Short mmCIF file of C-alpha atoms in Angstrom, two decimals:
data_model
loop_
_atom_site.label_atom_id
_atom_site.label_comp_id
_atom_site.label_asym_id
_atom_site.label_seq_id
_atom_site.Cartn_x
_atom_site.Cartn_y
_atom_site.Cartn_z
CA UNK I 18 22.56 -23.72 39.26
CA UNK I 19 24.53 -23.43 42.47
CA UNK I 20 22.32 -24.14 45.50
CA UNK I 21 21.78 -21.07 47.57
CA UNK I 22 22.73 -18.71 44.78
CA UNK I 23 21.03 -15.35 44.99
CA UNK I 24 18.12 -14.61 42.73
CA UNK I 25 17.54 -10.95 42.05
CA UNK I 26 14.00 -9.59 42.11
CA UNK I 27 13.07 -7.49 39.09
CA UNK I 28 9.78 -6.11 37.82
CA UNK I 29 9.52 -6.35 34.00
CA UNK I 30 12.09 -8.32 32.05
CA UNK I 31 12.39 -7.86 28.30
CA UNK I 32 14.51 -10.40 26.43
CA UNK I 33 15.86 -8.86 23.25
CA UNK I 34 16.73 -5.23 22.43
CA UNK I 35 15.55 -5.04 18.81
CA UNK I 36 12.83 -2.69 17.49
CA UNK I 37 10.21 -4.74 19.38
CA UNK I 38 12.15 -5.11 22.61
CA UNK I 39 13.58 -1.64 23.10
CA UNK I 40 10.29 0.06 22.18
CA UNK I 41 8.49 -2.22 24.65
CA UNK I 42 11.10 -1.32 27.29
CA UNK I 43 10.65 2.42 26.78
CA UNK I 44 6.83 2.28 26.75
CA UNK I 45 6.72 0.07 29.88
CA UNK I 46 9.08 2.50 31.63
CA UNK I 47 6.99 5.48 30.51
CA UNK I 48 4.00 3.82 32.13
CA UNK I 49 5.75 3.40 35.48
CA UNK I 50 7.19 -0.10 35.42
CA UNK I 51 10.80 -0.90 36.38
CA UNK I 52 12.31 -2.46 33.29
CA UNK I 53 15.32 -4.73 32.81
CA UNK I 54 16.31 -5.30 29.18
CA UNK I 55 18.51 -8.26 28.33
CA UNK I 56 20.31 -8.56 25.03
CA UNK I 57 23.04 -10.96 24.12
CA UNK I 58 24.76 -8.63 21.71
CA UNK I 59 23.94 -4.98 21.28
CA UNK I 60 20.78 -2.90 21.60
CA UNK I 61 19.01 -2.12 18.37
CA UNK I 62 18.84 -5.75 17.38
CA UNK I 63 18.98 -7.03 13.83
CA UNK I 64 17.30 -3.96 12.36
CA UNK I 65 19.86 -1.44 13.55
CA UNK I 66 22.96 -3.61 13.54
CA UNK I 67 22.57 -6.17 10.80
CA UNK I 68 19.37 -5.33 8.90
CA UNK I 69 17.30 -2.30 7.96
CA UNK I 70 19.73 0.47 8.79
CA UNK I 71 23.04 -0.87 7.45
CA UNK I 72 21.34 -2.21 4.32
CA UNK I 73 19.70 1.15 3.61
CA UNK I 74 23.02 2.88 4.18
CA UNK I 75 24.70 0.66 1.58
CA UNK I 76 21.79 1.18 -0.80
CA UNK I 77 22.19 4.99 -0.49
CA UNK I 78 25.89 4.71 -1.16
CA UNK I 79 25.29 2.50 -4.20
CA UNK I 80 22.70 4.95 -5.54
CA UNK I 81 25.06 7.90 -5.09
CA UNK I 82 27.89 6.03 -6.72
CA UNK I 83 25.72 4.99 -9.63
CA UNK I 84 24.53 8.55 -10.18
CA UNK I 85 28.05 9.91 -9.95
CA UNK I 86 29.71 7.19 -11.93
CA UNK I 87 27.32 6.86 -14.78
CA UNK I 88 25.32 10.05 -15.09
CA UNK I 89 21.75 9.16 -15.71
CA UNK I 90 20.97 12.81 -16.14
CA UNK I 91 20.84 14.45 -19.56
CA UNK I 92 23.51 17.12 -19.90
CA UNK I 93 25.59 16.03 -16.91
CA UNK I 94 28.72 14.03 -17.24
CA UNK I 95 30.66 12.76 -14.28
CA UNK I 96 33.40 10.44 -13.26
CA UNK I 97 33.53 8.84 -9.86
CA UNK I 98 35.75 6.59 -7.84
CA UNK I 99 34.74 4.27 -5.06
CA UNK I 100 36.55 3.62 -1.79
CA UNK I 101 34.44 0.86 -0.32
CA UNK I 102 36.28 0.73 2.98
CA UNK I 103 35.31 4.39 3.50
CA UNK I 104 31.72 3.52 2.63
CA UNK I 105 31.80 0.70 5.19
CA UNK I 106 33.27 3.06 7.81
CA UNK I 107 30.47 5.53 7.13
CA UNK I 108 27.84 2.77 7.29
CA UNK I 109 29.22 1.71 10.66
CA UNK I 110 29.06 5.30 11.87
CA UNK I 111 25.38 5.39 10.90
CA UNK I 112 24.76 2.17 12.84
CA UNK I 113 26.73 3.46 15.84
CA UNK I 114 24.82 6.73 15.84
CA UNK I 115 21.47 4.94 15.82
CA UNK I 116 22.37 2.35 18.47
CA UNK I 117 23.92 5.12 20.56
CA UNK I 118 20.57 6.89 20.31
CA UNK I 119 18.73 3.81 21.54
CA UNK I 120 21.15 3.47 24.47
CA UNK I 121 20.53 7.11 25.39
CA UNK I 122 16.77 6.63 25.20
CA UNK I 123 16.90 3.52 27.38
CA UNK I 124 19.10 5.26 29.92
CA UNK I 125 16.89 8.34 29.90
CA UNK I 126 13.91 6.12 30.62
CA UNK I 127 15.84 4.40 33.45
CA UNK I 128 15.81 1.00 31.79
CA UNK I 129 18.50 -1.34 33.16
CA UNK I 130 20.35 -2.97 30.27
CA UNK I 131 22.12 -6.28 30.84
CA UNK I 132 24.34 -7.91 28.28
CA UNK I 133 23.90 -11.65 28.28
CA UNK I 134 21.98 -14.64 27.03
CA UNK I 135 18.71 -15.41 28.81
CA UNK I 136 16.73 -18.60 29.20
CA UNK I 137 13.83 -19.62 31.38
CA UNK I 138 14.44 -21.82 34.37
CA UNK I 139 10.94 -21.35 35.88
CA UNK I 140 7.79 -19.65 34.63
CA UNK I 141 8.80 -16.55 36.59
CA UNK I 142 12.57 -16.84 36.58
CA UNK I 143 15.25 -16.50 33.98
CA UNK I 144 18.94 -17.20 34.06
CA UNK I 145 21.21 -14.78 32.26
CA UNK I 146 24.63 -15.97 31.16
CA UNK I 147 27.19 -13.25 30.66
CA UNK I 148 30.68 -14.00 29.41
CA UNK I 149 31.95 -14.67 32.90
CA UNK I 150 29.00 -15.74 35.02
CA UNK I 151 25.35 -16.69 35.32
CA UNK I 152 22.76 -14.81 37.31
CA UNK I 153 19.07 -15.49 38.02
CA UNK I 154 16.27 -12.96 37.93
CA UNK I 155 12.79 -13.48 39.33
CA UNK I 156 10.33 -11.27 37.42
CA UNK I 157 6.73 -10.11 37.57
CA UNK I 158 6.17 -9.83 33.81
CA UNK I 159 8.27 -10.76 30.83
CA UNK I 160 8.23 -9.81 27.16
CA UNK I 161 10.09 -12.16 24.84
CA UNK I 162 11.44 -10.31 21.81
CA UNK I 163 14.29 -12.48 20.61
CA UNK I 164 13.78 -11.91 16.89
CA UNK I 165 14.98 -14.10 14.07
CA UNK I 166 18.14 -15.16 12.29
CA UNK I 167 18.96 -16.08 8.70
CA UNK I 168 18.11 -19.62 7.62
CA UNK I 169 21.17 -21.58 6.70
CA UNK I 170 20.84 -24.19 3.94
CA UNK I 171 21.85 -27.67 5.09
CA UNK I 172 23.41 -28.49 1.70
CA UNK I 173 25.13 -25.09 1.51
CA UNK I 174 26.39 -24.22 4.99
CA UNK I 175 27.86 -20.81 5.80
CA UNK I 176 31.61 -20.47 5.30
CA UNK I 177 34.13 -17.82 4.34
CA UNK I 178 32.57 -17.72 0.87
CA UNK I 179 28.98 -18.65 1.68
CA UNK I 180 27.48 -15.66 3.42
CA UNK I 181 24.29 -14.67 5.18
CA UNK I 182 22.94 -11.12 4.90
CA UNK I 183 24.99 -10.20 7.99
CA UNK I 184 28.35 -10.88 6.33
CA UNK I 185 27.18 -9.53 2.98
CA UNK I 186 26.58 -6.17 4.65
CA UNK I 187 30.11 -6.06 6.01
CA UNK I 188 32.30 -7.11 3.09
CA UNK I 189 35.56 -5.21 3.11
CA UNK I 190 35.64 -4.85 -0.65
CA UNK I 191 33.21 -4.95 -3.52
CA UNK I 192 33.19 -8.53 -4.82
CA UNK I 193 33.85 -9.04 -8.51
CA UNK I 194 31.00 -11.52 -8.59
CA UNK I 195 28.22 -12.65 -6.26
CA UNK I 196 25.57 -15.37 -6.43
CA UNK I 197 22.40 -14.66 -4.48
CA UNK I 198 20.31 -17.68 -3.50
CA UNK I 199 16.78 -16.43 -2.82
CA UNK I 200 15.15 -13.56 -4.73
CA UNK I 201 13.07 -12.21 -1.86
CA UNK I 202 13.34 -8.62 -0.67
CA UNK I 203 16.65 -9.09 1.17
CA UNK I 204 18.26 -10.87 -1.78
CA UNK I 205 17.02 -8.31 -4.26
CA UNK I 206 18.06 -5.32 -2.14
CA UNK I 207 21.57 -6.65 -1.54
CA UNK I 208 21.97 -8.09 -5.04
CA UNK I 209 20.91 -4.84 -6.69
CA UNK I 210 23.17 -2.83 -4.37
CA UNK I 211 26.26 -4.81 -5.27
CA UNK I 212 25.28 -4.79 -8.95
CA UNK I 213 25.28 -0.99 -8.79
CA UNK I 214 28.70 -1.05 -7.16
CA UNK I 215 30.01 -3.06 -10.09
CA UNK I 216 29.61 -6.68 -8.98
CA UNK I 217 28.51 -9.29 -11.49
CA UNK I 218 25.40 -10.64 -9.76
CA UNK I 219 23.53 -13.89 -10.38
CA UNK I 220 20.20 -14.48 -8.64
CA UNK I 221 18.91 -18.02 -8.13
CA UNK I 222 15.26 -18.11 -7.04
CA UNK I 223 13.24 -21.23 -6.27
CA UNK I 224 9.84 -19.95 -7.33
CA UNK I 225 8.78 -18.73 -10.76
CA UNK I 226 9.59 -15.05 -10.16
CA UNK I 227 11.73 -12.75 -8.06
CA UNK I 228 9.95 -11.06 -5.13
CA UNK I 229 7.45 -13.95 -5.09
CA UNK I 230 5.35 -12.46 -2.30
CA UNK I 231 4.52 -9.46 -4.47
CA UNK I 232 2.33 -9.35 -7.56
CA UNK I 233 4.11 -10.01 -10.83
CA UNK I 234 3.20 -6.56 -12.13
CA UNK I 235 5.17 -4.99 -9.27
CA UNK I 236 8.34 -7.03 -9.73
CA UNK I 237 8.44 -6.40 -13.49
CA UNK I 238 9.99 -2.93 -13.24
CA UNK I 239 12.59 -4.18 -10.78
CA UNK I 240 13.38 -7.05 -13.09
CA UNK I 241 13.88 -4.65 -15.98
CA UNK I 242 16.24 -2.58 -13.88
CA UNK I 243 18.23 -5.62 -12.73
CA UNK I 244 18.76 -6.57 -16.35
CA UNK I 245 20.20 -3.12 -16.99
CA UNK I 246 22.97 -4.01 -14.52
CA UNK I 247 23.57 -7.26 -16.34
CA UNK I 248 22.21 -9.35 -13.45
CA UNK I 249 21.57 -12.97 -14.43
CA UNK I 250 18.34 -14.29 -13.00
CA UNK I 251 17.36 -17.95 -12.79
CA UNK I 252 13.85 -18.71 -11.57
CA UNK I 253 12.35 -22.15 -10.80
CA UNK I 254 15.92 -22.89 -9.79
CA UNK I 255 16.98 -25.19 -6.96
CA UNK I 256 20.38 -24.68 -5.35
CA UNK I 257 22.08 -28.06 -4.90
CA UNK I 258 25.62 -27.71 -3.62
CA UNK I 259 28.72 -25.53 -3.56
CA UNK I 260 32.36 -26.27 -4.14
CA UNK I 261 34.85 -23.84 -2.66
CA UNK I 262 38.39 -23.18 -3.68
CA UNK I 263 40.85 -20.74 -2.16
CA UNK I 264 39.68 -18.00 -4.53
CA UNK I 265 36.08 -18.68 -5.43
CA UNK I 266 32.99 -20.76 -4.98
CA UNK I 267 30.95 -22.67 -7.54
CA UNK I 268 27.23 -23.21 -7.12
CA UNK I 269 25.50 -26.14 -8.74
CA UNK I 270 21.77 -25.71 -9.21
CA UNK I 271 19.02 -27.17 -11.34
CA UNK I 272 16.48 -25.27 -13.40
CA UNK I 273 13.51 -27.51 -14.17
CA UNK I 274 15.72 -30.58 -14.00
CA UNK I 275 18.58 -29.14 -16.01
CA UNK I 276 21.86 -28.82 -14.10
CA UNK I 277 23.82 -25.56 -14.20
CA UNK I 278 26.88 -24.15 -12.49
CA UNK I 279 28.00 -20.60 -11.76
CA UNK I 280 31.29 -19.55 -10.18
CA UNK I 281 31.67 -16.35 -8.17
CA UNK I 282 33.67 -14.75 -5.38
CA UNK I 283 30.84 -15.32 -2.89
CA UNK I 284 27.45 -16.97 -2.49
CA UNK I 285 24.87 -15.07 -0.46
CA UNK I 286 22.06 -17.16 1.02
CA UNK I 287 18.86 -15.19 1.62
CA UNK I 288 16.18 -17.85 1.68
CA UNK I 289 14.34 -16.64 4.77
CA UNK I 290 14.64 -16.14 8.49
CA UNK I 291 13.83 -18.42 11.40
CA UNK I 292 12.52 -17.38 14.83
CA UNK I 293 14.94 -17.39 17.77
CA UNK I 294 12.74 -19.50 20.01
CA UNK I 295 14.85 -22.62 20.20
CA UNK I 296 17.32 -21.90 23.01
CA UNK I 297 15.14 -20.11 25.51
CA UNK I 298 13.95 -23.05 27.55
CA UNK I 299 10.36 -22.35 26.47
CA UNK I 300 9.53 -26.04 26.68
CA UNK I 301 10.61 -26.18 30.36
CA UNK I 302 7.99 -23.62 31.29
CA UNK I 303 5.32 -24.90 28.90
CA UNK I 304 4.93 -22.02 26.48
CA UNK I 305 2.48 -22.93 23.76
CA UNK I 306 3.86 -22.72 20.24
CA UNK I 307 2.12 -21.93 16.96
CA UNK I 308 3.44 -23.24 13.63
CA UNK I 309 7.10 -23.13 12.50
CA UNK I 310 8.74 -22.33 15.83
CA UNK I 311 6.56 -19.25 16.37
CA UNK I 312 5.02 -18.54 19.78
CA UNK I 313 1.22 -18.54 19.99
CA UNK I 314 -0.11 -15.23 21.32
CA UNK I 315 -3.49 -13.57 21.75
CA UNK I 316 -4.51 -10.08 20.64
CA UNK I 317 -2.67 -8.62 23.63
CA UNK I 318 0.58 -10.40 22.67
CA UNK I 319 0.08 -12.65 25.69
CA UNK I 320 1.30 -16.25 25.60
CA UNK I 321 -0.58 -19.06 27.37
CA UNK I 322 1.26 -17.98 30.55
CA UNK I 323 -0.49 -14.77 31.47
CA UNK I 324 2.57 -12.90 32.69
CA UNK I 325 4.69 -13.74 29.64
CA UNK I 326 4.27 -11.88 26.35
CA UNK I 327 5.89 -12.40 22.96
CA UNK I 328 6.33 -9.91 20.12
CA UNK I 329 8.06 -9.41 16.77
CA UNK I 330 9.57 -12.04 14.49
CA UNK I 331 8.88 -14.85 17.01
CA UNK I 332 5.08 -14.49 16.70
CA UNK I 333 2.89 -14.93 13.60
CA UNK I 334 2.47 -12.08 11.10
CA UNK I 335 4.87 -10.29 8.78
CA UNK I 336 8.48 -10.22 10.05
CA UNK I 337 8.82 -6.44 9.89
CA UNK I 338 10.47 -4.03 12.31
CA UNK I 339 7.45 -1.69 12.47
CA UNK I 340 5.12 -4.60 13.28
CA UNK I 341 7.47 -5.63 16.12
CA UNK I 342 7.55 -2.09 17.54
CA UNK I 343 3.75 -1.83 17.40
CA UNK I 344 3.42 -5.11 19.30
CA UNK I 345 6.06 -3.94 21.78
CA UNK I 346 3.89 -0.96 22.70
CA UNK I 347 0.78 -3.13 22.98
CA UNK I 348 2.50 -5.67 25.28
CA UNK I 349 4.01 -2.90 27.44
CA UNK I 350 0.67 -1.12 27.74
CA UNK I 351 -1.10 -4.35 28.70
CA UNK I 352 1.41 -5.11 31.47
CA UNK I 353 0.93 -1.55 32.68
CA UNK I 354 -2.79 -2.24 33.02
CA UNK I 355 -4.08 -0.60 29.84
CA UNK I 356 -6.66 -2.14 27.54
CA UNK I 357 -4.46 -2.27 24.49
CA UNK I 358 -4.80 -4.86 21.79
CA UNK I 359 -3.25 -5.50 18.39
CA UNK I 360 -5.76 -3.58 16.34
CA UNK I 361 -4.43 -2.53 12.95
CA UNK I 362 -6.11 -2.73 9.59
CA UNK I 363 -2.90 -2.82 7.64
CA UNK I 364 0.89 -3.00 7.86
CA UNK I 365 2.86 -1.41 5.03
CA UNK I 366 5.66 -3.41 3.46
CA UNK I 367 8.49 -1.81 1.52
CA UNK I 368 11.19 -3.19 -0.73
CA UNK I 369 14.13 -0.81 -1.14
CA UNK I 370 14.76 -2.04 -4.63
CA UNK I 371 15.25 0.28 -7.58
CA UNK I 372 12.54 1.32 -8.20
CA UNK I 373 11.11 1.01 -4.69
CA UNK I 374 8.02 -1.10 -4.06
CA UNK I 375 5.59 -0.29 -1.27
CA UNK I 376 2.28 -1.99 -0.54
CA UNK I 377 -0.38 -1.67 2.13
CA UNK I 378 -3.74 -3.33 2.71
CA UNK I 379 -5.26 -5.81 0.29
CA UNK I 380 -3.82 -6.88 -3.05
CA UNK I 381 -6.08 -6.62 -6.10
CA UNK I 382 -6.87 -10.32 -5.83
CA UNK I 383 -7.59 -10.18 -2.09
CA UNK I 384 -9.80 -7.14 -2.61
CA UNK I 385 -11.77 -8.92 -5.31
CA UNK I 386 -12.33 -11.86 -2.96
CA UNK I 387 -13.42 -9.63 -0.10
CA UNK I 388 -15.75 -7.26 -1.94
CA UNK I 389 -18.55 -7.72 -4.46
CA UNK I 390 -17.12 -5.13 -6.81
CA UNK I 391 -13.71 -3.52 -6.66
CA UNK I 392 -12.75 -0.31 -8.40
CA UNK I 393 -9.13 0.30 -9.30
CA UNK I 394 -7.36 3.58 -9.87
CA UNK I 395 -3.93 3.55 -11.42
CA UNK I 396 -1.85 6.65 -12.08
CA UNK I 397 1.53 6.56 -13.82
CA UNK I 398 4.63 8.44 -12.63
CA UNK I 399 5.09 9.50 -16.26
CA UNK I 400 2.02 11.77 -16.00
CA UNK I 401 3.31 13.49 -12.86
CA UNK I 402 5.25 16.73 -13.26
CA UNK I 403 7.48 16.28 -10.27
CA UNK I 404 8.40 12.70 -11.24
CA UNK I 405 9.25 13.84 -14.74
CA UNK I 406 11.31 16.77 -13.47
CA UNK I 407 13.15 14.36 -11.18
CA UNK I 408 13.96 12.30 -14.25
CA UNK I 409 12.33 9.42 -12.38
CA UNK I 410 9.16 8.73 -14.30
CA UNK I 411 8.99 4.92 -14.10
CA UNK I 412 6.27 3.44 -11.93
CA UNK I 413 2.72 3.91 -10.83
CA UNK I 414 0.35 4.31 -7.90
CA UNK I 415 -2.48 1.80 -7.79
CA UNK I 416 -5.46 1.98 -5.45
CA UNK I 417 -8.06 -0.68 -4.73
CA UNK I 418 -11.43 0.39 -3.32
CA UNK I 419 -14.78 -1.16 -2.53
CA UNK I 420 -16.98 0.16 -5.36
CA UNK I 421 -20.13 0.34 -3.28
CA UNK I 422 -18.76 2.49 -0.46
CA UNK I 423 -15.64 3.90 -2.11
CA UNK I 424 -13.57 2.74 0.87
CA UNK I 425 -9.87 2.40 0.16
CA UNK I 426 -8.88 -1.19 0.94
CA UNK I 427 -5.44 -1.53 -0.60
CA UNK I 428 -2.66 0.40 -2.31
CA UNK I 429 0.52 -0.35 -4.18
CA UNK I 430 3.21 2.07 -5.23
CA UNK I 431 6.20 1.28 -7.36
CA UNK I 432 8.63 4.02 -8.26
CA UNK I 433 10.83 6.76 -6.80
CA UNK I 434 10.09 7.38 -3.09
CA UNK I 435 7.36 4.71 -3.00
CA UNK I 436 8.49 3.99 0.57
CA UNK I 437 7.45 7.48 1.65
CA UNK I 438 4.31 7.75 -0.48
CA UNK I 439 2.81 4.65 1.14
CA UNK I 440 2.41 6.42 4.51
CA UNK I 441 -0.55 8.51 3.35
CA UNK I 442 -2.25 5.42 1.98
CA UNK I 443 -1.77 3.47 5.21
CA UNK I 444 -3.30 6.35 7.14
CA UNK I 445 -6.20 6.49 4.68
CA UNK I 446 -6.97 2.81 5.20
CA UNK I 447 -6.72 3.13 9.00
CA UNK I 448 -9.02 6.16 8.92
CA UNK I 449 -11.58 4.30 6.77
CA UNK I 450 -11.12 6.97 4.12
CA UNK I 451 -12.92 6.78 0.79
CA UNK I 452 -11.56 7.60 -2.66
CA UNK I 453 -13.51 10.83 -2.41
CA UNK I 454 -11.85 11.74 0.89
CA UNK I 455 -8.47 11.41 -0.79
CA UNK I 456 -9.48 13.13 -4.02
CA UNK I 457 -10.90 16.11 -2.10
CA UNK I 458 -7.70 16.56 -0.09
CA UNK I 459 -5.55 19.22 -1.73
CA UNK I 460 -2.12 17.80 -2.42
CA UNK I 461 0.81 20.19 -2.94
CA UNK I 462 1.93 20.77 -6.51
CA UNK I 463 4.28 19.70 -7.92
CA UNK I 464 4.87 16.65 -5.72
CA UNK I 465 4.89 12.90 -6.09
CA UNK I 466 2.11 12.82 -3.50
CA UNK I 467 -0.29 14.27 -6.08
CA UNK I 468 -0.32 10.86 -7.72
CA UNK I 469 -2.28 9.52 -4.75
CA UNK I 470 -4.96 12.16 -5.32
CA UNK I 471 -4.97 11.53 -9.06
CA UNK I 472 -5.18 7.76 -8.68
CA UNK I 473 -8.27 8.30 -6.55
CA UNK I 474 -9.75 10.46 -9.28
CA UNK I 475 -8.94 7.77 -11.84
CA UNK I 476 -10.86 5.28 -9.71
CA UNK I 477 -13.74 7.73 -9.50
CA UNK I 478 -13.68 8.11 -13.29
CA UNK I 479 -12.77 11.82 -13.24
CA UNK I 480 -9.02 12.19 -13.58
CA UNK I 481 -7.59 15.48 -14.82
CA UNK I 482 -4.13 14.49 -15.95
CA UNK I 483 -4.78 11.23 -17.75
CA UNK I 484 -7.40 10.43 -20.37
CA UNK I 485 -10.14 7.98 -19.45
CA UNK I 486 -10.40 5.40 -22.16
CA UNK D 262 -10.98 -6.81 6.80
CA UNK D 263 -14.10 -6.69 4.65
CA UNK D 264 -16.52 -6.59 7.56
CA UNK D 265 -14.42 -4.70 10.05
CA UNK D 266 -16.06 -1.85 11.83
CA UNK D 267 -15.39 1.49 10.21
CA UNK D 268 -13.71 3.73 12.75
CA UNK D 269 -10.46 5.62 13.06
CA UNK D 270 -7.65 4.18 15.22
CA UNK D 271 -8.32 6.85 17.87
CA UNK D 272 -12.02 6.00 18.10
CA UNK D 273 -11.19 2.28 18.28
CA UNK D 274 -8.86 2.99 21.20
CA UNK D 275 -11.50 5.14 22.91
CA UNK D 276 -13.98 2.25 22.64
CA UNK D 277 -11.45 -0.13 24.18
CA UNK D 278 -10.83 2.24 27.05
CA UNK D 279 -14.58 2.41 27.64
CA UNK D 280 -14.66 -1.41 27.68
CA UNK D 281 -17.10 -1.64 24.80
CA UNK D 282 -17.09 -3.90 21.80
CA UNK D 283 -17.10 -1.43 18.96
CA UNK D 284 -18.75 -3.92 16.60
CA UNK D 285 -21.92 -3.60 18.75
CA UNK D 286 -22.16 0.12 18.07
CA UNK D 287 -24.29 1.64 15.34
CA UNK D 288 -22.16 4.14 13.48
CA UNK D 289 -23.71 7.45 12.45
CA UNK D 290 -20.80 8.69 10.31
CA UNK D 291 -20.36 8.31 6.54
CA UNK D 292 -20.91 4.70 5.41
CA UNK D 293 -21.76 3.78 9.00
CA UNK D 294 -18.46 4.95 10.45
CA UNK D 295 -18.47 4.83 14.24
CA UNK D 296 -17.62 8.21 15.72
CA UNK D 297 -16.33 9.06 19.18
CA UNK D 298 -19.79 10.46 19.95
CA UNK D 299 -21.38 7.14 18.93
CA UNK D 300 -19.15 5.37 21.44
CA UNK D 301 -19.99 7.90 24.16
CA UNK D 302 -23.72 7.59 23.45
CA UNK D 303 -23.48 3.82 23.58
CA UNK D 304 -21.67 3.95 26.92
CA UNK D 305 -24.30 6.29 28.39
CA UNK D 306 -26.99 3.88 27.19
CA UNK D 307 -25.68 1.51 29.82
CA UNK D 308 -26.11 -1.75 27.92
CA UNK D 309 -22.51 -1.98 26.89
CA UNK D 310 -20.69 -5.18 26.20
CA UNK D 311 -17.64 -5.77 28.37
CA UNK D 312 -14.63 -6.80 26.33
#
């Protein structure tokens, strides 16, 4: 730093403009603080620019193409053509619209947005490097929301043919073949999308099943669907190395000791994400870390320095956009003097696979550990009129409740629109609702939502539309 | 989760704003659910726990 350089005084500094950071900025501004938001790239963060939104846009396009190309509907025949560069243009317009919206919201809330890379030089001062210069800011409170980035494999570094999710979302043409290393939700979503667009996809997963963080029962329907698209799946498989040529890339991997090779246009590495906490100068100011590069925080998202908060993918908990946004509001409210804390019973998690998977609360196993007796209600899509009329009757709704009190403690939905159906179940858990509360709520007919009511009745032993064995 | 206090998110927030530890409150709702009234009664009782 140049001696005598000016340091600007600011009130609240937020580092990172993702779903945690920009929400925190807006809430802090709503509550009367003067907010400066710093982001090294563009507001909206990973979610809007390189994650949730572009991936869902491509998934929609792939679904439309599939439906148009290969009619899955009795009595309807179609032919379709695909112009992927137009799809990419449209996807980018979706991203631009959403980030433009965030910019408007920040401006409307009088948040100052600075483009640059920030790091701490003192516990109450950051230096922001823009492309041309550096500038220091002395702040009252700070919220760190720097997010995460894809993990790169040491033995298989990124290249023109070895991609992270970011590049895989922006391919200019549909690859003829693609190898996906890592069968988690990102790998499955992208792998399935390209499979629908006509790519020959191979999935290489290290554990014994795809979507390893979900129960086997849930991944089974997705697995069946992937096979329909001729996706090759290797589990218990360890990626070893790649060999690139001008035109393709060959992956060598081992499956229980046996060596195999697959050649494809591209390899996509989706083995996880790491927190962006390594280039912030956190050690210079003595921020206490938790495990794996995550920042230790209390229930108010406060670090060990009481004017510095951390939220989102850089703190423990599920790395989900909605969890980051929730924490952003908590941190902003705390710095505005409110008594907010992280106080949720559950966070829903959704996989936009085909069929969709959505879970909230405890799994069956967790519920059985937590409660003396657990009652389960499972209702199949095939017994629901709306699902059948949609020609989408694969899947089920499964509820877990404490038998003694009837309290709903967990729910899982797999099937069409599972991502939307899970909202009611999350609310039910937060409201401490019982199976009876849900069963006595009139659900519109014919809708997929009725399955939630019916699954409750199954758990209570009195279902109308399925026979109790 | 198993032994968490039964209360809706709004009631939990109300308790926080009143500076009371909701786990100290006897709930009078179904299955011992703590209601907003329970929180208010507890606060009026004076012996509240500061969070």
